Structure formats: structure tokens, C-alpha cells
Amino acid sequence: MIELGLGYLTLGQMSMNLSGGEAQRIKLAKALGVLSGGQSLYILDEPTSGLNEIDIAKFQNVLFSLQKKGETILIIEHNLEFVAKVADYIIDFGVYGGNSGGKIVAQGDPKDVFASKTSSLYKLDK
């Protein structure tokens, strides 16, 4: 739990009062206790939500340890600093939603996506 940035939680707080990100990280902590042999797909939606920089760094280390084990991790994330640090591949759906959204505007290696003039992330990695 500490490795995932949840060390501040007490057993009494682990209830329905958790944020979505906290609940995801608890599920991830539970999943980390199971041997998978590089056969798992983790899908995380905004996992850095509510985390400070120190906890994000801890979470990042957990992700890298999963990667070393051969696990596959798909992350939906708006924290561009985090994306720039951890992504192997980015699919950028742009800034629009609804009928104007859902279209891939750029994809590929993070450096290429951040450099692509068609990307909503153009020149944003800092």
C-alpha cells in the first residue's frame, strides 16, 4: 500500500469514501500479491489522481516493476508530466469529446507524439 502512495490510509478509511484513484490503487496492490508471470493486463483510469509528487514517484516505481515482469499496462491519464515519464506508447484522442471526439490525432513513441503538430500534446512535455 505504501509503494502505491496509500500509506496515509487507515483500515477505517478503506471504505466507500475512497476516491476512484485510491480504489484503483488498492485493487492494484491486491493484484500485485498474485503471481502472473507476465500474463496480466492492467487498465488504470487516472491513477495519479489525488497523489502528491512523492506518491506519484512511488507509484511510478511500481509500474516499472510490473513492466520488468512483462506485464502490460494501459493507462488513461491527463497528468502530462507522468505520461511523459512512463509512457512507451501514446494514443492521443485530442481535446474534443462527443461527436467531435474519439478520433486519433497522433500515436506512437512519446517523443514523436509530443513533437507532432497534429497532437493535442504538441510541445507540452516539460
Protein backbone atom coordinates (compact mmCIF):
# COMPACT_ATOMS: atom_id res chain seq x y z
CA MET A 1 0.00 0.00 0.00
CA ILE A 2 2.84 2.39 0.83
CA GLU A 3 4.54 1.67 -2.52
CA LEU A 4 1.35 2.78 -4.27
CA GLY A 5 1.07 6.06 -2.36
CA LEU A 6 -1.65 4.86 0.00
CA GLY A 7 0.35 4.85 3.23
CA TYR A 8 -1.82 7.63 4.65
CA LEU A 9 -4.93 5.44 4.72
CA THR A 10 -6.03 3.61 7.84
CA LEU A 11 -8.19 0.49 7.85
CA GLY A 12 -11.14 2.60 8.97
CA GLN A 13 -10.77 4.82 5.91
CA MET A 14 -10.79 1.92 3.46
CA SER A 15 -14.48 2.08 2.74
CA MET A 16 -16.85 3.63 0.26
CA ASN A 17 -15.26 7.04 0.97
CA LEU A 18 -12.27 6.39 -1.29
CA SER A 19 -11.65 8.35 -4.45
CA GLY A 20 -11.64 6.45 -7.72
CA GLY A 21 -7.85 6.66 -7.89
CA GLU A 22 -7.45 5.35 -4.35
CA ALA A 23 -9.80 2.45 -5.03
CA GLN A 24 -7.83 1.58 -8.19
CA ARG A 25 -4.54 1.61 -6.32
CA ILE A 26 -5.97 -0.68 -3.62
CA LYS A 27 -7.09 -3.12 -6.32
CA LEU A 28 -3.64 -2.87 -7.89
CA ALA A 29 -1.99 -3.57 -4.50
CA LYS A 30 -4.16 -6.68 -4.16
CA ALA A 31 -3.28 -7.79 -7.71
CA LEU A 32 0.44 -7.32 -7.04
CA GLY A 33 0.22 -10.08 -4.43
CA VAL A 34 -0.66 -12.63 -7.12
CA LEU A 35 1.99 -14.19 -9.36
CA SER A 36 1.05 -13.75 -13.00
CA GLY A 37 4.24 -14.44 -14.92
CA GLY A 38 3.79 -11.51 -17.28
CA GLN A 39 0.33 -12.59 -18.37
CA SER A 40 -1.76 -9.72 -16.98
CA LEU A 41 -3.24 -6.59 -18.49
CA TYR A 42 -3.72 -3.69 -16.06
CA ILE A 43 -6.12 -0.94 -17.15
CA LEU A 44 -5.85 2.17 -14.98
CA ASP A 45 -8.04 5.28 -15.27
CA GLU A 46 -6.40 8.42 -13.86
CA PRO A 47 -4.26 6.52 -11.33
CA THR A 48 -2.32 9.63 -10.24
CA SER A 49 -5.50 11.48 -9.26
CA GLY A 50 -5.12 12.82 -5.74
CA LEU A 51 -1.46 11.86 -5.40
CA ASN A 52 1.33 14.26 -4.49
CA GLU A 53 4.70 14.19 -6.29
CA ILE A 54 6.29 11.80 -3.77
CA ASP A 55 3.43 9.31 -4.05
CA ILE A 56 3.43 9.60 -7.85
CA ALA A 57 7.14 8.68 -7.84
CA LYS A 58 6.35 5.63 -5.66
CA PHE A 59 3.52 4.64 -7.99
CA GLN A 60 5.81 5.09 -10.99
CA ASN A 61 8.30 2.65 -9.42
CA VAL A 62 5.52 0.07 -9.03
CA LEU A 63 4.60 0.48 -12.70
CA PHE A 64 8.21 0.00 -13.77
CA SER A 65 8.47 -3.15 -11.64
CA LEU A 66 5.35 -4.52 -13.37
CA GLN A 67 6.87 -3.66 -16.73
CA LYS A 68 10.08 -5.55 -15.84
CA LYS A 69 7.91 -8.61 -15.09
CA GLY A 70 6.50 -8.39 -18.61
CA GLU A 71 3.07 -7.10 -17.61
CA THR A 72 1.02 -4.92 -19.94
CA ILE A 73 -0.31 -1.64 -18.54
CA LEU A 74 -2.83 0.61 -20.25
CA ILE A 75 -3.29 4.00 -18.57
CA ILE A 76 -5.84 6.71 -19.25
CA GLU A 77 -4.20 9.80 -17.78
CA HIS A 78 -4.27 13.60 -18.01
CA ASN A 79 -1.15 14.24 -15.90
CA LEU A 80 1.21 15.04 -18.78
CA GLU A 81 4.33 15.05 -16.64
CA PHE A 82 3.52 11.50 -15.55
CA VAL A 83 2.67 10.45 -19.12
CA ALA A 84 5.97 11.83 -20.41
CA LYS A 85 7.88 9.84 -17.76
CA VAL A 86 6.19 6.45 -18.02
CA ALA A 87 4.65 6.01 -21.46
CA ASP A 88 6.17 3.64 -24.01
CA TYR A 89 3.42 4.41 -26.50
CA ILE A 90 0.77 7.15 -26.59
CA ILE A 91 -2.57 7.23 -28.35
CA ASP A 92 -3.78 10.85 -28.37
CA PHE A 93 -7.52 11.26 -28.94
CA GLY A 94 -7.31 15.05 -28.95
CA VAL A 95 -9.15 17.59 -26.85
CA TYR A 96 -12.68 17.20 -28.18
CA GLY A 97 -15.48 14.99 -26.89
CA GLY A 98 -18.87 13.90 -28.13
CA ASN A 99 -19.41 13.83 -31.90
CA SER A 100 -16.20 15.80 -32.41
CA GLY A 101 -14.10 13.43 -30.30
CA GLY A 102 -12.93 9.85 -30.37
CA LYS A 103 -10.58 10.35 -33.27
CA ILE A 104 -6.90 9.51 -33.01
CA VAL A 105 -4.93 12.71 -33.71
CA ALA A 106 -1.47 11.24 -33.01
CA GLN A 107 0.05 7.99 -31.82
CA GLY A 108 3.42 6.40 -31.28
CA ASP A 109 6.56 6.97 -29.27
CA PRO A 110 6.04 9.73 -26.66
CA LYS A 111 8.78 11.95 -28.14
CA ASP A 112 7.17 11.70 -31.56
CA VAL A 113 3.67 12.43 -30.22
CA PHE A 114 4.83 15.45 -28.23
CA ALA A 115 6.62 16.69 -31.38
CA SER A 116 3.70 16.06 -33.74
CA LYS A 117 1.84 19.18 -34.84
CA THR A 118 -1.37 17.12 -35.09
CA SER A 119 -1.18 16.11 -31.42
CA SER A 120 -3.04 17.84 -28.61
CA LEU A 121 0.20 17.29 -26.64
CA TYR A 122 2.34 19.22 -29.13
CA LYS A 123 5.34 20.78 -27.34
CA LEU A 124 3.85 20.11 -23.88
CA ASP A 125 6.33 17.62 -22.39
CA LYS A 126 8.45 19.50 -19.93
